[in-house]
Short mmCIF file of C-alpha atoms and ligand atoms in Angstrom, two decimals:
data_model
loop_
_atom_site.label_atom_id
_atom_site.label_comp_id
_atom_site.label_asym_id
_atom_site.label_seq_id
_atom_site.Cartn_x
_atom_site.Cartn_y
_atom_site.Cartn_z
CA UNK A 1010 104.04 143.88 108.89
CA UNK A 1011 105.00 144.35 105.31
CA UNK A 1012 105.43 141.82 103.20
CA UNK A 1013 108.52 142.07 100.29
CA UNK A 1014 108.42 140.86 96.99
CA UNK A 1015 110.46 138.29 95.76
CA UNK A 1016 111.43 140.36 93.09
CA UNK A 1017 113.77 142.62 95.59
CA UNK A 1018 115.95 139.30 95.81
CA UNK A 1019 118.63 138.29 93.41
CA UNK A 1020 116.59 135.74 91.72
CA UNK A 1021 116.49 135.13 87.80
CA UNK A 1022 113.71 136.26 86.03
CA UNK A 1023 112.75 132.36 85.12
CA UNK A 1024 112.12 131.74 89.27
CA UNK A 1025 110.21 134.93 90.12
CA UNK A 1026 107.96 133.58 86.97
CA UNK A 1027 107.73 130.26 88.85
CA UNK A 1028 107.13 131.62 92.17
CA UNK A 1029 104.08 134.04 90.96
CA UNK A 1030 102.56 130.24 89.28
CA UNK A 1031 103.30 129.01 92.61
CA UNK A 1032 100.70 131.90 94.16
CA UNK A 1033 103.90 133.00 96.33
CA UNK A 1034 102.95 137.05 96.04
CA UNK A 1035 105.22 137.84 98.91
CA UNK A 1036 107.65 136.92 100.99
CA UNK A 1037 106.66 135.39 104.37
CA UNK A 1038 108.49 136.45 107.28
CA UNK A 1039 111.08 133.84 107.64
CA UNK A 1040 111.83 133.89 103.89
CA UNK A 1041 112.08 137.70 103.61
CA UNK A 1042 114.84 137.66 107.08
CA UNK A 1043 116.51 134.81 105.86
CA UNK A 1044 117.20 134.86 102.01
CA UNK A 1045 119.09 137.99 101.56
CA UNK A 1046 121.80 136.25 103.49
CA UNK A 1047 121.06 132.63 102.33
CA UNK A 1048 121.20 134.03 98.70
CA UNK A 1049 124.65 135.98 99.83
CA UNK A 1050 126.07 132.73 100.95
CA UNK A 1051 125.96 132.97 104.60
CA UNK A 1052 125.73 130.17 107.69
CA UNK A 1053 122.31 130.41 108.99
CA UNK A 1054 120.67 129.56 111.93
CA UNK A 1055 116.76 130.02 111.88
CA UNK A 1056 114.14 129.62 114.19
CA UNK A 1057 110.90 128.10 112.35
CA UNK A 1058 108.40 126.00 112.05
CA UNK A 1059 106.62 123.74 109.66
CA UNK A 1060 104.26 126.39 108.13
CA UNK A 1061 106.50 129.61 108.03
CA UNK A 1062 107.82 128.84 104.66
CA UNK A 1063 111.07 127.96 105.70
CA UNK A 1064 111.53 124.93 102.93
CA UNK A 1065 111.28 127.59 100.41
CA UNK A 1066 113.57 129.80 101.98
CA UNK A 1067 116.45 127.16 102.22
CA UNK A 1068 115.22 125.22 98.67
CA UNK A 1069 115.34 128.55 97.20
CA UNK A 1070 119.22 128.82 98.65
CA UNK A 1071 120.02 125.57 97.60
CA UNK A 1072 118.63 126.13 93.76
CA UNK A 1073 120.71 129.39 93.87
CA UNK A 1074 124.02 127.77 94.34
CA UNK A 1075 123.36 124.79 92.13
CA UNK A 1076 124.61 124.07 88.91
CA UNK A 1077 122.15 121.57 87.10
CA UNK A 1078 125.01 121.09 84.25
CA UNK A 1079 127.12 119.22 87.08
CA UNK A 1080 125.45 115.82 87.57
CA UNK A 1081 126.72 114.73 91.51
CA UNK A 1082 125.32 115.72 94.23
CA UNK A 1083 125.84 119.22 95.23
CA UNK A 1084 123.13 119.68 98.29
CA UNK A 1085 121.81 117.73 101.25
CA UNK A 1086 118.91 117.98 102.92
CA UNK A 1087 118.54 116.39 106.48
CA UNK A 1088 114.95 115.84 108.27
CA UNK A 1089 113.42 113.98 111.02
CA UNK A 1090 110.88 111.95 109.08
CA UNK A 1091 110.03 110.39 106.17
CA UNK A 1092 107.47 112.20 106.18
CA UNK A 1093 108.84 115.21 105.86
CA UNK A 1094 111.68 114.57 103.81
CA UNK A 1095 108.73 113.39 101.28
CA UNK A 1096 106.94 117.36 102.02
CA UNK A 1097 110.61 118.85 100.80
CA UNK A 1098 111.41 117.03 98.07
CA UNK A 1099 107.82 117.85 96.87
CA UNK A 1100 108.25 121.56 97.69
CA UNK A 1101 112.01 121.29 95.97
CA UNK A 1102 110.85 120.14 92.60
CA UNK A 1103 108.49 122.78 91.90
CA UNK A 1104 110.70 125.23 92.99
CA UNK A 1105 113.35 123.60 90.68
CA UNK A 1106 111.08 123.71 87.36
CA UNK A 1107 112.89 127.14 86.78
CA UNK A 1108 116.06 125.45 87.07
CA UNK A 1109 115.98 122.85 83.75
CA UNK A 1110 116.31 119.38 84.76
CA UNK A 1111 117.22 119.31 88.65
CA UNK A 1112 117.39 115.88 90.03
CA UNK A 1113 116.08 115.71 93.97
CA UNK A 1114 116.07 112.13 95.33
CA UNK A 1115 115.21 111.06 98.87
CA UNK A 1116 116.90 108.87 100.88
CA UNK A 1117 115.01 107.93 103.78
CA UNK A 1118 114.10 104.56 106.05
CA UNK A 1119 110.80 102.57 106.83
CA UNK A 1120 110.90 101.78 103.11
CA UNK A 1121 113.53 98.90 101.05
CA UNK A 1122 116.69 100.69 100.52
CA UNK A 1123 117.12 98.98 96.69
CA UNK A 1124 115.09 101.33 94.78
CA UNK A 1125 116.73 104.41 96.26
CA UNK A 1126 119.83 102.68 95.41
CA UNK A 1127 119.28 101.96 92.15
CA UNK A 1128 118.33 105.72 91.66
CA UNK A 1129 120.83 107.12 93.43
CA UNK A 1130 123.02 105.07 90.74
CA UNK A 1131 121.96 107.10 87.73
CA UNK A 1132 122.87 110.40 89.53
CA UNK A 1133 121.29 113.29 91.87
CA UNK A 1134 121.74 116.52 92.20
CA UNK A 1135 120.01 117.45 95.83
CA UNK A 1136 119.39 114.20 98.13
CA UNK A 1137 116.56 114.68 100.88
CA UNK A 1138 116.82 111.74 103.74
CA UNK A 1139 116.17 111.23 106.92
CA UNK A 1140 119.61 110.32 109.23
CA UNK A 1141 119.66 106.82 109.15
CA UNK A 1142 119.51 105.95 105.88
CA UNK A 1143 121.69 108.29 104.94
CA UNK A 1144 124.40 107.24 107.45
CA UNK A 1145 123.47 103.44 106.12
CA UNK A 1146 124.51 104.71 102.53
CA UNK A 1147 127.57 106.33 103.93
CA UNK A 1148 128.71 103.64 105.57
CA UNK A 1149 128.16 100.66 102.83
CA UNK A 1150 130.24 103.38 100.32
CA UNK A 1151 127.03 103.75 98.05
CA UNK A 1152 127.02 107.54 98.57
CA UNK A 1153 129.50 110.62 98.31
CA UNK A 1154 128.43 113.72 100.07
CA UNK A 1155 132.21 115.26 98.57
CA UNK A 1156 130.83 117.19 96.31
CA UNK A 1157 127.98 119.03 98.52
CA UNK A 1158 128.22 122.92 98.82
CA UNK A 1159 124.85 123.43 100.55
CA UNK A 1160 124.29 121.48 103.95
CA UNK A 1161 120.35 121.80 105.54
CA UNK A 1162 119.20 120.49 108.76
CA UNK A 1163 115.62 121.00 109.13
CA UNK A 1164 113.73 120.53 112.47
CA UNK A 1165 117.32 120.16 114.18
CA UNK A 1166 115.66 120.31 117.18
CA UNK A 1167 113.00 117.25 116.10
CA UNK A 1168 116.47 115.52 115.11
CA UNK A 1169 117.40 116.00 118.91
CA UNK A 1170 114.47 114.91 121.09
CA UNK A 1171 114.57 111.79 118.52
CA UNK A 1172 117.87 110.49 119.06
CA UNK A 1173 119.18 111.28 115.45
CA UNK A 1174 122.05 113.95 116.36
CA UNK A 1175 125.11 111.49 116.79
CA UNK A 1176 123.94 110.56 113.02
CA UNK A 1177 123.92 113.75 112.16
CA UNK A 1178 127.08 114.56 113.42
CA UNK A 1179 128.43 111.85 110.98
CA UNK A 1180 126.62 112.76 108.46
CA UNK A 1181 128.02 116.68 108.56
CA UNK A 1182 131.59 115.41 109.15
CA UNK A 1183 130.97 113.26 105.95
CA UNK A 1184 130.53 116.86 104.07
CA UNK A 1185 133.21 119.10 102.58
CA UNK A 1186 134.51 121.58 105.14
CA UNK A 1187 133.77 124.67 102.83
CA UNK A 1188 129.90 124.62 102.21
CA UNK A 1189 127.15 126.66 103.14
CA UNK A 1190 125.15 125.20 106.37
CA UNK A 1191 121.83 125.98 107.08
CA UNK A 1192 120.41 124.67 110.48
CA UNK A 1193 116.23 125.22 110.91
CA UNK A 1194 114.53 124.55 114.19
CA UNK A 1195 111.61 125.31 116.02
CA UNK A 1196 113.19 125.75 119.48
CA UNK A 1197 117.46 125.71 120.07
CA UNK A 1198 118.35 124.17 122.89
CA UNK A 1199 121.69 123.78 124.52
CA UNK A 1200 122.30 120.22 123.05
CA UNK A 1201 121.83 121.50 119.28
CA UNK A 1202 123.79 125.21 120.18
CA UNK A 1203 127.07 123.55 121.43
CA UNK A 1204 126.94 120.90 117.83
CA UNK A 1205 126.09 124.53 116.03
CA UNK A 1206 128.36 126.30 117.06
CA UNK A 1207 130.88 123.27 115.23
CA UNK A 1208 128.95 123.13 112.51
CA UNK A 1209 128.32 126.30 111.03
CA UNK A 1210 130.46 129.43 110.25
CA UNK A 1211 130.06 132.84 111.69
CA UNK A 1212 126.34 132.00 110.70
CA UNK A 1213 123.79 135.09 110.88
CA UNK A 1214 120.38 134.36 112.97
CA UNK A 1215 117.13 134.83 112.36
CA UNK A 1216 114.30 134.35 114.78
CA UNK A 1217 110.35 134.67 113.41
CA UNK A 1218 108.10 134.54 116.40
CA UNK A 1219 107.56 130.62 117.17
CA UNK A 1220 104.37 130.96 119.30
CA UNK A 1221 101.38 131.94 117.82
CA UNK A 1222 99.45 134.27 118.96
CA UNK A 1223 95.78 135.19 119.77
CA UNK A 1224 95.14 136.30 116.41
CA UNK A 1225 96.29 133.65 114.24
CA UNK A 1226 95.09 130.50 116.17
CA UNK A 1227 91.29 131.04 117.48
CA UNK A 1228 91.68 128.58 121.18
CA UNK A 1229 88.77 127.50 122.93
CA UNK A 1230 88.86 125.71 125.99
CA UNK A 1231 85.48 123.46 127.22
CA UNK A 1232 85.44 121.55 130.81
CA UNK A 1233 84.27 117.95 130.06
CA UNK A 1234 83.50 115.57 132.41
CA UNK A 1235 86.09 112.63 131.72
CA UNK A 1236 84.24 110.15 130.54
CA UNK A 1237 82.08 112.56 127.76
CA UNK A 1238 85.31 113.53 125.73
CA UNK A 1239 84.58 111.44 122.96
CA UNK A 1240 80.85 112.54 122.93
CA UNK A 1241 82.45 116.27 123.28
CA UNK A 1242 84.66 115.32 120.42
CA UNK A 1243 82.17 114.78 117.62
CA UNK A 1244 79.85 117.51 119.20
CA UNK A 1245 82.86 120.24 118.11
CA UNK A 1246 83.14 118.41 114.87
CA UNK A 1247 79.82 118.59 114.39
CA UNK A 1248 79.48 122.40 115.39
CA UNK A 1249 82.75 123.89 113.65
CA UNK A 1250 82.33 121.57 111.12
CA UNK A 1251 85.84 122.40 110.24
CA UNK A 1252 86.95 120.44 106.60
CA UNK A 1253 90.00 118.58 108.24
CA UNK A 1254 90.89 118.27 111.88
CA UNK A 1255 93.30 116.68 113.93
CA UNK A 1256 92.52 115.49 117.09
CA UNK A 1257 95.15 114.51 119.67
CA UNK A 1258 94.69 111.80 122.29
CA UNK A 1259 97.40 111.18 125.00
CA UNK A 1260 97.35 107.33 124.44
CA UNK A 1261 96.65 105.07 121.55
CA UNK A 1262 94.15 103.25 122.97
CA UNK A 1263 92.36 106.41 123.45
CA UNK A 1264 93.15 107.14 119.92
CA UNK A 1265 91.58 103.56 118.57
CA UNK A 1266 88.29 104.16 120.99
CA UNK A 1267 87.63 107.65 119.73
CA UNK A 1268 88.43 106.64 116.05
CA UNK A 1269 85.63 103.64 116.40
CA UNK A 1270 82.91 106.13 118.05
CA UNK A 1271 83.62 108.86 115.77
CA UNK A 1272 83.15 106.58 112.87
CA UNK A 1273 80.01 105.15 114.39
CA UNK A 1274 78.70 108.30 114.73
CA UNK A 1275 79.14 109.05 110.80
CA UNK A 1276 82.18 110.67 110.65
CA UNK A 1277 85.31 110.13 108.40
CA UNK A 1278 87.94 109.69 110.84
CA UNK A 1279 90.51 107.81 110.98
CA UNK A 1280 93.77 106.71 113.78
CA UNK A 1281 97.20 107.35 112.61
CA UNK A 1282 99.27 105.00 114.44
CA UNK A 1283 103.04 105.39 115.25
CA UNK A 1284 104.17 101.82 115.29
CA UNK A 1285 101.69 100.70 112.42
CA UNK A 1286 103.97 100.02 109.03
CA UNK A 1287 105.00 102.62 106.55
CA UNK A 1288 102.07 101.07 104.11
CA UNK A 1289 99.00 101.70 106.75
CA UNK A 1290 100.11 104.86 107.16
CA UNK A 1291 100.94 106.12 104.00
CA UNK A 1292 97.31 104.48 103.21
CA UNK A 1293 95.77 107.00 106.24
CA UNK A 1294 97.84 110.16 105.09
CA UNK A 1295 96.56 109.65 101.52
CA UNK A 1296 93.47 109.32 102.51
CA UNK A 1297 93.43 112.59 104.77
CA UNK A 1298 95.11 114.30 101.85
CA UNK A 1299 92.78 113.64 99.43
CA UNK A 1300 89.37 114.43 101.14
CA UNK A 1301 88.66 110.68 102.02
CA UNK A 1302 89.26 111.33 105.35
CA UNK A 1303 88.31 114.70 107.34
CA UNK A 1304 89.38 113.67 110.99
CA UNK A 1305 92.79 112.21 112.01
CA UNK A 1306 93.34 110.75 115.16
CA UNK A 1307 96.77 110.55 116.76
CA UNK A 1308 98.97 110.78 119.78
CA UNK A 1309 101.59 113.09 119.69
CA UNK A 1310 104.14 110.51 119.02
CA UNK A 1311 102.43 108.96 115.74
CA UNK A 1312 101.74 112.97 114.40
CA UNK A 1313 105.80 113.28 114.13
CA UNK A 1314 106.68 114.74 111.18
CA UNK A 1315 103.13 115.35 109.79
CA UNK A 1316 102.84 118.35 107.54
CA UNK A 1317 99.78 118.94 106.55
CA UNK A 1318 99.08 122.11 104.75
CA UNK A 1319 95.67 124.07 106.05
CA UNK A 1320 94.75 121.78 109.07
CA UNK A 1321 91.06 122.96 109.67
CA UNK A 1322 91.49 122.44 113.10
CA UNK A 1323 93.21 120.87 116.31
CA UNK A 1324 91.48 119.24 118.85
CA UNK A 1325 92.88 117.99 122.20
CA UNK A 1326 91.08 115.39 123.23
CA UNK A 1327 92.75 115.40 126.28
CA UNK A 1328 95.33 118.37 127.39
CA UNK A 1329 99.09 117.66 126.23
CA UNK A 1330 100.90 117.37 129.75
CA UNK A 1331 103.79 120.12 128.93
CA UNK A 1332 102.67 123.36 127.53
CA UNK A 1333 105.34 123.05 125.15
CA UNK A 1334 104.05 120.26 123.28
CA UNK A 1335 100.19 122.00 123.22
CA UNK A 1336 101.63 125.34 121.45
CA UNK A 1337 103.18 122.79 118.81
CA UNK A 1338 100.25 120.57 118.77
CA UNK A 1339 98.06 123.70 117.99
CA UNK A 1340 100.68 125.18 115.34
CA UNK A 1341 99.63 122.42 113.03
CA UNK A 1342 96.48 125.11 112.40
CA UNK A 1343 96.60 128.28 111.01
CA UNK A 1344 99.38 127.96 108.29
CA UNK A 1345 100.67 130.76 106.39
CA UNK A 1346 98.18 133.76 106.00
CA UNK A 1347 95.03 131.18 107.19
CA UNK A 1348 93.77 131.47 110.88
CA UNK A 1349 93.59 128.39 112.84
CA UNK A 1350 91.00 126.99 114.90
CA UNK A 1351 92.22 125.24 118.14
CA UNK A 1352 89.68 122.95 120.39
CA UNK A 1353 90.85 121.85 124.02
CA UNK A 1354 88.98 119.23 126.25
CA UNK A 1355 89.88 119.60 129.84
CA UNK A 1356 88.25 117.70 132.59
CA UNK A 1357 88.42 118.92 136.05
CA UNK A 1358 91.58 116.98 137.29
CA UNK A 1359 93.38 118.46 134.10
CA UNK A 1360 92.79 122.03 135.41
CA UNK A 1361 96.22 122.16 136.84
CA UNK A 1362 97.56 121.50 133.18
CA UNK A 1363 95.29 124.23 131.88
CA UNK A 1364 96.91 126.84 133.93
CA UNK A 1365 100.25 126.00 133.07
CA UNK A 1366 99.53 126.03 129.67
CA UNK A 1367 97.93 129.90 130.54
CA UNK A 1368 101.23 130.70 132.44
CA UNK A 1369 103.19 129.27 129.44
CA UNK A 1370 101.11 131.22 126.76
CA UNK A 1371 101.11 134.01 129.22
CA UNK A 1372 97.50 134.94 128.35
CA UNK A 1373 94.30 134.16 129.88
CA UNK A 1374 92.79 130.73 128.44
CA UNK A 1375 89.29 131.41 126.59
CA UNK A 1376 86.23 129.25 128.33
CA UNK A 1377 83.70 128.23 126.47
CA UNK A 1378 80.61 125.73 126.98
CA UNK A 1379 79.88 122.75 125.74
CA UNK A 1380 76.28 123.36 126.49
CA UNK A 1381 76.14 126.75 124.08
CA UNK A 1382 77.27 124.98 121.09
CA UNK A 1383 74.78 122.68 119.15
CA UNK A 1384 73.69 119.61 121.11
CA UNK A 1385 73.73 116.92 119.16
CA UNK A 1386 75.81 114.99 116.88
CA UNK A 1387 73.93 114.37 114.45
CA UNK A 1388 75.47 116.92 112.12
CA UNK A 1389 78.14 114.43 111.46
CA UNK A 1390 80.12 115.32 108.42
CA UNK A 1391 81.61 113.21 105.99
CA UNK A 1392 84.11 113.24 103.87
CA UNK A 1393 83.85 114.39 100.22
CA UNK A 1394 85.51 111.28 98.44
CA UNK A 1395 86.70 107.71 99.06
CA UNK A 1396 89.78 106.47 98.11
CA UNK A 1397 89.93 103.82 95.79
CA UNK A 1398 93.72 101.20 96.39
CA UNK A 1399 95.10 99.91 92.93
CA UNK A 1400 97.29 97.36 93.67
CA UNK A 1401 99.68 98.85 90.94
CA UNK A 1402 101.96 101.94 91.39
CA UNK A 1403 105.41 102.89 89.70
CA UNK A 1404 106.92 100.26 89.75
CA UNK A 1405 104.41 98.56 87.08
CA UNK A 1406 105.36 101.78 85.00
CA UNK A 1407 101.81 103.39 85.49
CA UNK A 1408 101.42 106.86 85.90
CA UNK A 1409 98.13 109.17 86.78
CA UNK A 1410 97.01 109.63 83.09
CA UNK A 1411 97.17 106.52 82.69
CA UNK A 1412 94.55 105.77 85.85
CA UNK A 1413 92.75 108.55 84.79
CA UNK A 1414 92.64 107.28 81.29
CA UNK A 1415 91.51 103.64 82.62
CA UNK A 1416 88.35 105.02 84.82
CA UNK A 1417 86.91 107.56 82.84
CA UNK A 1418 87.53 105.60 79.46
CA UNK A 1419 86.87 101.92 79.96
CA UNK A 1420 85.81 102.23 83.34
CA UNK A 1421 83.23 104.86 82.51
CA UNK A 1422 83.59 107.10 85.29
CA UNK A 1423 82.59 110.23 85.21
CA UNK A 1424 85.38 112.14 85.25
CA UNK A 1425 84.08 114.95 87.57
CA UNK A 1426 84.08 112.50 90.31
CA UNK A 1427 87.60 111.82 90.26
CA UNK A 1428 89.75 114.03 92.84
CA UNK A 1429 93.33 113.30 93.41
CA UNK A 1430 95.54 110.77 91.93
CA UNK A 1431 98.71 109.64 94.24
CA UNK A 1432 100.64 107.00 92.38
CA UNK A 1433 103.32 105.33 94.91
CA UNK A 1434 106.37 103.04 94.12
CA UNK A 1435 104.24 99.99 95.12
CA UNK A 1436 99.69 101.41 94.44
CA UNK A 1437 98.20 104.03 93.32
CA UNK A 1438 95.74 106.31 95.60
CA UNK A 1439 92.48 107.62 93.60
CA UNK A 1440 90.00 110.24 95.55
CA UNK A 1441 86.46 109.37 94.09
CA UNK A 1442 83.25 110.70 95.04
CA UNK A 1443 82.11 108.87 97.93
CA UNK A 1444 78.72 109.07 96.93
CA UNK A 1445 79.73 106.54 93.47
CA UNK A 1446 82.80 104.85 94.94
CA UNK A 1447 81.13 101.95 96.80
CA UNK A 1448 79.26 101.13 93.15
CA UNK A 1449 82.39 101.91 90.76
CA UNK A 1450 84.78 99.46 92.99
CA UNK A 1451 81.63 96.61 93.08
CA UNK A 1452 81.21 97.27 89.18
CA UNK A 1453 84.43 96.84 87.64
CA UNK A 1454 86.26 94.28 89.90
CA UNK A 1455 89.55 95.33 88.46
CA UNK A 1456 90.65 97.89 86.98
CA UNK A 1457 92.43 97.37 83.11
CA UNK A 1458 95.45 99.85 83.09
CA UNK A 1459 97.36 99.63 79.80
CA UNK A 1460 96.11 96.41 78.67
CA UNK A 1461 97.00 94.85 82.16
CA UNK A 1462 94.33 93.97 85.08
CA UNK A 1463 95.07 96.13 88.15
CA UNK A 1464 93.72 94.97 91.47
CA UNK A 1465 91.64 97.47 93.34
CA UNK A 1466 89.80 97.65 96.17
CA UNK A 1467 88.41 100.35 98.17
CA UNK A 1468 90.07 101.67 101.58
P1 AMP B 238 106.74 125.19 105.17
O1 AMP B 238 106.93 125.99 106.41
O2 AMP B 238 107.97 125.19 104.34
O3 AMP B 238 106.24 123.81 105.48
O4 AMP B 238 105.64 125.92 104.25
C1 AMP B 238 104.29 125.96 104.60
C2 AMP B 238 103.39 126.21 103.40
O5 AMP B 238 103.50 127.55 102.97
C3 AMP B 238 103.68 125.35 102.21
O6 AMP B 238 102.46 124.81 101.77
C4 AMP B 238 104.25 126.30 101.18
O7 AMP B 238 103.91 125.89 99.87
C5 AMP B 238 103.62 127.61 101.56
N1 AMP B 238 104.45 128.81 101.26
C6 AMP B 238 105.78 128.93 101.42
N2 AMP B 238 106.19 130.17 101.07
C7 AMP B 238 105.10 130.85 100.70
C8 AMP B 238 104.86 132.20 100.25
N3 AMP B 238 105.85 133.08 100.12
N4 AMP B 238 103.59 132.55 99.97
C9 AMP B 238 102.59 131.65 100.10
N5 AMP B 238 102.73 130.40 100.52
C10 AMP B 238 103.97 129.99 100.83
#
């Protein structure tokens, strides 16, 4: 398939510059079906996933209508998650540096709605949320959605299965009638077509091929007996040695048994829970995003709204019961351009699921053995880095310089063993080389951070 430049797209000279700094040589195949008619103005309705490129496609839409000169908000963004409203504002600023001073503020729940009030109250010009909080906003009068000309709903479908369309539905009738409308979804079922067809206006469709295929994803499916899966588990870690994996159980307390034996065994693993708070699970995301943490474990339910660029690999631990949900499951590897690497653990009453996963796929399922790969688990692997908490984040005005500053002046770290610095609203997240962090954190105690003792400790 060829791939066209963004330069054959009516895009200023400024954000083809940005786009070549962002390494985006080409179009992928969502953006290059899509944008012509985003760009032109049109209704869209796209079939996509997380990984296609589809947040630049629509960001790139939004930028193009904006005017940054106007300070109100001109473009809303709806997602499932907080999550992933976090992944698009993210992906909307740096496509906005070629814009001047663009203003993208999220609005989303499972965190206190003050602060985004009190930005929301010195102006916006693109708001990112997830449904509830924006309908909260609505509702209490703090926010005007009059003066939006470009409408997105990403994941639609996500915004379906999780109750959120009657919000939605608000939320769009809360828009100007005359706006652009962009719907994004991985699958469009009849519930989200009949809403659609209300929504959006004579909109064009695009379609980019949702399941992977053969040649993007490398599957492998191994016959376990039940009670060896976690044993099975680390032994594929510990073969493919892949640099971040995510391995889904069916339960959580499946998830919580695996994540103790894998981390008795060596490994960096650790459980992402659905129903934990927003702060242990921001903690575990951080931590798998900066190299602290090389194996997540979750059920399908807590891996929601994950995006995580350049998953190594998926594991199942234990076959998803609708083939549906295992094709999404193993989409999470093998992003754009990167092949993926997908692991599946089926015990002999599960062979019934296998072959409806085979007359899903519509392929024959690829056996392999346990017993050819390498036998032991001793090849655990760690993780590069540790994450070092400070107790300090925003809020208390400190920024990553200044952490940077702190550890590698008085702190005397070197600073080659300092990865990546995440400063939140409430702490700050700093990758350091596992091999030194244990020592550093016992060393120093605290950390000083502008003159001010910062409480750290070591996750
Ligand atoms: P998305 O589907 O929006 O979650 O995008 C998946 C990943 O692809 C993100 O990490 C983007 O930064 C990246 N990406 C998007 N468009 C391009 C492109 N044209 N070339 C290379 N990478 C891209």
């Amino acid at each position: 398939m060829s791939s066209p430049a963004f330069s054959t797209l009516p895009l200023s000279p400024a954000q083809l510059a940005n786009l070549t700094q962002m390494g985006y040589e080409a179009m992928t195949p969502i953006q290059a079906e899509s944008l012509p008619a985003i760009l032109e103005g049109r209704d869209l309705i796209a079939q996509a996933k997380t990984g296609s490129g589809k947040t630049a496609a629509f960001g790139l839409g939004v930028l193009h209508r904006l005017n940054p000169a106007r300070f109100s908000i001109q473009a809303l963004v709806i997602c499932p998650t907080r999550e992933l409203a976090e992944q698009v504002a993210i992906e909307l600023r740096r496509l906005a540096r070629a814009h001047g001073n663009v203003k993208v503020l999220t609005l989303t729940g499972g965190a206190s709605a003050r602060p985004q009030i009190e930005s929301l109250a010195h102006g916006a010009h693109i708001i990112v949320g997830t449904p509830g909080r924006i309908l909260d906003l609505l509702d209490r009068q703090i926010l005007d959605l009059s003066g939006v000309h470009t409408l997105v709903l990403d994941e639609a479908d996500r915004m379906v299965d999780m109750g959120f369309f009657p919000d939605v539905v608000d939320i769009v009738n809360a828009c100007p009638v005359k706006r652009q409308t962009l719907l994004f979804s991985a699958t469009y079922p009849a519930t989200i077509r009949d809403d659609a067809d209300r929504f959006l206006n004579d909109p064009v469709r695009v379609t980019v091929d949702t399941q992977h295929t053969e040649v993007q994803i490398e599957q492998h499916f191994f016959e376990v007996d039940d009670e060896y899966r976690y044993q099975a588990t680390a032994q594929l870690l510990g073969h493919y040695r892949p640099e971040s994996a995510l391995a889904f159980c069916n339960t959580k307390a499946q998830c919580a048994q695996l994540t103790d034996y894998l981390r008795a065994q060596g490994f960096s693993a650790l459980a992402l829970h659905g129903d934990k708070d927003q702060r242990d699970r921001d903690d575990v995301l951080m931590q798998f995003s900066n190299q602290s943490c090389n194996v997540l474990v979750a059920t399908d339910v807590a891996a929601r709204g994950l995006d995580i660029p350049l998953l190594g690999a998926v594991i199942n631990v234990e076959l998803a019961r609708d083939p549906q949900v295992h094709v999404h499951r193993i989409g999470r590897t093998g992003r754009v351009n990167e092949n993926g690497l997908a692991l599946s653990l089926c015990a002999p009453q599960e062979k019934h699921v296998a072959e409806k996963i085979e007359a899903y796929q519509g392929m024959p399922l690829r056996w392999s053995k346990l017993s050819a790969l390498k036998r032991t688990s001793d090849h655990a692997v760690q993780a590069p880095m540790a994450t070092l908490l400070v107790l300090g984040g925003k809020k208390a005005k400190l920024r990553p310089g200044d952490l940077l500053g702190a550890l590698t002046g008085e702190g005397g770290v070197d600073p080659s063993k300092i990865g990546k610095i995440n400063v939140t609203e409430q702490v700050s997240y700093v990758a350091l080389d596992r091999k030194i962090a244990h020592a550093t954190v016992r060393r120093l105690g605290m950390l000083t951070v502008k003159g001010k003792n910062q409480r750290i400790k070591l996750l």
